[in-house]
mmCIF file of C-alpha atoms in Angstrom:
data_model
loop_
_atom_site.group_PDB
_atom_site.id
_atom_site.type_symbol
_atom_site.label_atom_id
_atom_site.label_comp_id
_atom_site.label_asym_id
_atom_site.label_seq_id
_atom_site.Cartn_x
_atom_site.Cartn_y
_atom_site.Cartn_z
ATOM 1 C CA MET A 21 80.953 92.245 124.665
ATOM 2 C CA GLU A 22 82.201 89.428 122.527
ATOM 3 C CA ARG A 23 85.477 89.312 120.508
ATOM 4 C CA ARG A 24 85.250 88.391 116.944
ATOM 5 C CA GLU A 25 88.043 87.567 114.678
ATOM 6 C CA PHE A 26 87.964 87.969 110.579
ATOM 7 C CA GLU A 27 90.697 86.767 108.200
ATOM 8 C CA GLY A 28 91.637 90.032 106.232
ATOM 9 C CA PHE A 29 93.930 90.547 103.294
ATOM 10 C CA GLY A 30 96.617 88.151 102.987
ATOM 11 C CA GLY A 31 95.275 86.139 105.933
ATOM 12 C CA LEU A 32 95.698 89.001 108.506
ATOM 13 C CA ARG A 33 93.801 88.644 111.625
ATOM 14 C CA ILE A 34 91.436 91.485 112.009
ATOM 15 C CA VAL A 35 89.844 91.917 115.466
ATOM 16 C CA ALA A 36 86.553 93.309 116.613
ATOM 17 C CA ASP A 37 84.369 93.958 119.605
ATOM 18 C CA ALA A 38 80.797 92.922 119.352
ATOM 19 C CA PHE A 39 77.910 94.352 121.200
ATOM 20 C CA GLY A 40 74.449 93.403 120.911
ATOM 21 C CA ALA A 41 72.693 90.152 119.327
ATOM 22 C CA PRO A 42 74.149 88.934 116.333
ATOM 23 C CA GLU A 43 70.743 88.415 114.783
ATOM 24 C CA SER A 44 70.071 92.258 114.810
ATOM 25 C CA SER A 45 70.869 94.736 111.968
ATOM 26 C CA PRO A 46 74.694 95.102 112.230
ATOM 27 C CA VAL A 47 76.758 98.490 112.404
ATOM 28 C CA VAL A 48 80.461 98.370 111.885
ATOM 29 C CA LEU A 49 82.479 101.142 113.300
ATOM 30 C CA VAL A 50 85.818 101.819 112.129
ATOM 31 C CA HIS A 51 88.430 104.156 114.064
ATOM 32 C CA SER A 52 90.958 106.407 112.602
ATOM 33 C CA GLY A 53 94.764 106.334 112.368
ATOM 34 C CA GLY A 54 96.426 105.872 115.689
ATOM 35 C CA GLN A 55 93.259 104.715 117.396
ATOM 36 C CA SER A 56 91.770 101.301 118.133
ATOM 37 C CA LYS A 57 88.382 99.637 118.453
ATOM 38 C CA GLU A 58 87.776 101.019 122.031
ATOM 39 C CA PHE A 59 87.190 104.593 120.441
ATOM 40 C CA TRP A 60 83.830 103.459 119.463
ATOM 41 C CA HIS A 61 82.735 101.170 122.729
ATOM 42 C CA GLY A 62 80.525 103.860 124.005
ATOM 43 C CA SER A 63 78.677 104.220 120.681
ATOM 44 C CA ALA A 64 78.427 100.443 120.293
ATOM 45 C CA ARG A 65 76.752 100.021 123.751
ATOM 46 C CA ALA A 66 74.125 102.622 122.957
ATOM 47 C CA LEU A 67 73.569 100.977 119.560
ATOM 48 C CA ALA A 68 73.215 97.679 121.220
ATOM 49 C CA GLU A 69 70.738 99.060 123.925
ATOM 50 C CA ALA A 70 68.785 100.428 120.908
ATOM 51 C CA GLY A 71 68.503 96.835 119.222
ATOM 52 C CA ARG A 72 71.427 96.734 116.729
ATOM 53 C CA TYR A 73 74.461 94.516 116.605
ATOM 54 C CA ALA A 74 77.431 96.623 116.659
ATOM 55 C CA LEU A 75 81.191 95.619 115.715
ATOM 56 C CA CYS A 76 84.113 97.785 116.850
ATOM 57 C CA VAL A 77 87.029 96.896 114.185
ATOM 58 C CA ASP A 78 90.436 97.391 114.876
ATOM 59 C CA LEU A 79 92.405 98.277 111.685
ATOM 60 C CA ARG A 80 95.449 96.156 110.559
ATOM 61 C CA GLY A 81 98.519 97.186 112.650
ATOM 62 C CA HIS A 82 96.258 98.830 115.278
ATOM 63 C CA GLY A 83 95.032 97.338 118.579
ATOM 64 C CA GLU A 84 94.408 93.552 118.592
ATOM 65 C CA SER A 85 94.546 93.232 114.703
ATOM 66 C CA GLY A 86 97.555 91.610 113.225
ATOM 67 C CA HIS A 87 100.661 93.475 112.131
ATOM 68 C CA ALA A 88 101.471 93.095 108.440
ATOM 69 C CA SER A 89 104.887 91.029 107.984
ATOM 70 C CA ASP A 90 104.888 92.099 104.386
ATOM 71 C CA GLY A 91 104.446 95.841 105.253
ATOM 72 C CA ARG A 92 100.995 95.958 103.319
ATOM 73 C CA TYR A 93 99.065 98.857 104.990
ATOM 74 C CA ASP A 94 98.151 100.427 101.658
ATOM 75 C CA LEU A 95 94.613 101.320 100.858
ATOM 76 C CA ASP A 96 93.952 98.339 98.777
ATOM 77 C CA ALA A 97 94.909 96.003 101.805
ATOM 78 C CA GLN A 98 92.706 98.027 104.136
ATOM 79 C CA VAL A 99 89.883 97.761 101.761
ATOM 80 C CA GLN A 100 89.980 94.048 101.475
ATOM 81 C CA ASP A 101 90.152 93.956 105.308
ATOM 82 C CA LEU A 102 86.898 95.680 105.738
ATOM 83 C CA ARG A 103 85.355 93.736 102.930
ATOM 84 C CA ALA A 104 86.097 90.558 104.815
ATOM 85 C CA VAL A 105 84.447 91.785 108.032
ATOM 86 C CA LEU A 106 81.246 93.067 106.130
ATOM 87 C CA SER A 107 81.252 89.690 103.979
ATOM 88 C CA ALA A 108 81.010 87.669 106.980
ATOM 89 C CA LEU A 109 78.106 89.239 108.486
ATOM 90 C CA PRO A 110 74.674 87.736 107.820
ATOM 91 C CA SER A 111 73.143 90.770 106.580
ATOM 92 C CA ARG A 112 74.087 94.102 105.009
ATOM 93 C CA ALA A 113 75.613 96.522 107.485
ATOM 94 C CA LEU A 114 75.523 100.008 108.291
ATOM 95 C CA VAL A 115 79.283 101.457 108.295
ATOM 96 C CA VAL A 116 80.092 104.308 110.699
ATOM 97 C CA ALA A 117 83.783 105.460 110.386
ATOM 98 C CA ALA A 118 86.085 108.172 111.228
ATOM 99 C CA GLY A 119 89.253 109.833 109.696
ATOM 100 C CA LEU A 120 91.526 107.030 107.916
ATOM 101 C CA GLY A 121 88.548 104.543 108.733
ATOM 102 C CA GLY A 122 86.389 106.601 106.795
ATOM 103 C CA ILE A 123 88.426 107.073 103.876
ATOM 104 C CA ILE A 124 88.888 103.001 103.978
ATOM 105 C CA ALA A 125 85.287 102.770 104.283
ATOM 106 C CA LEU A 126 84.668 105.149 101.445
ATOM 107 C CA ALA A 127 86.872 103.246 99.020
ATOM 108 C CA THR A 128 85.407 99.835 100.157
ATOM 109 C CA VAL A 129 81.598 100.818 99.677
ATOM 110 C CA GLY A 130 82.228 102.935 96.592
ATOM 111 C CA GLU A 131 84.780 100.905 94.678
ATOM 112 C CA SER A 132 84.401 97.124 95.593
ATOM 113 C CA ALA A 133 81.369 96.375 98.071
ATOM 114 C CA PRO A 134 78.306 98.513 97.896
ATOM 115 C CA HIS A 135 76.173 95.451 97.941
ATOM 116 C CA LEU A 136 77.312 94.680 101.395
ATOM 117 C CA VAL A 137 76.267 97.941 103.184
ATOM 118 C CA SER A 138 72.919 99.298 103.945
ATOM 119 C CA GLY A 139 74.560 102.829 104.427
ATOM 120 C CA LEU A 140 77.520 104.665 105.280
ATOM 121 C CA ALA A 141 78.210 107.637 107.957
ATOM 122 C CA LEU A 142 81.578 109.401 107.718
ATOM 123 C CA VAL A 143 82.763 111.374 110.831
ATOM 124 C CA ASP A 144 85.676 113.923 110.281
ATOM 125 C CA VAL A 145 86.989 112.479 106.833
ATOM 126 C CA ASN A 146 89.302 114.830 104.884
ATOM 127 C CA ILE A 147 89.932 113.982 101.370
ATOM 128 C CA TRP A 148 92.343 116.187 99.592
#
């Protein structure tokens, strides 16, 4: 496992744990609210063993990622954070996201960054 850092919206530090070879096809795993990147570690290990490059991302205000001093935890800020992670990868990623992370991923892919992903898998996402 390797720790990676990205610059999110407003310069906020976004932290991810990476598993596998960076030159392999990327899979970005995004947790739900109140969780952290460790939620996906088991899946990331399995993906790495299968030949993928898996990144487990901490959302802003969660785990090791920064807390927004300006209070920006809105969907637009979260979308820009995920877009920053996806933009930093050498190839298009498959995004797997749960709960709140799924809503963020859906907005990111659907509204601003479809060209940065190869696919999207949503887990337990409720949109009312």
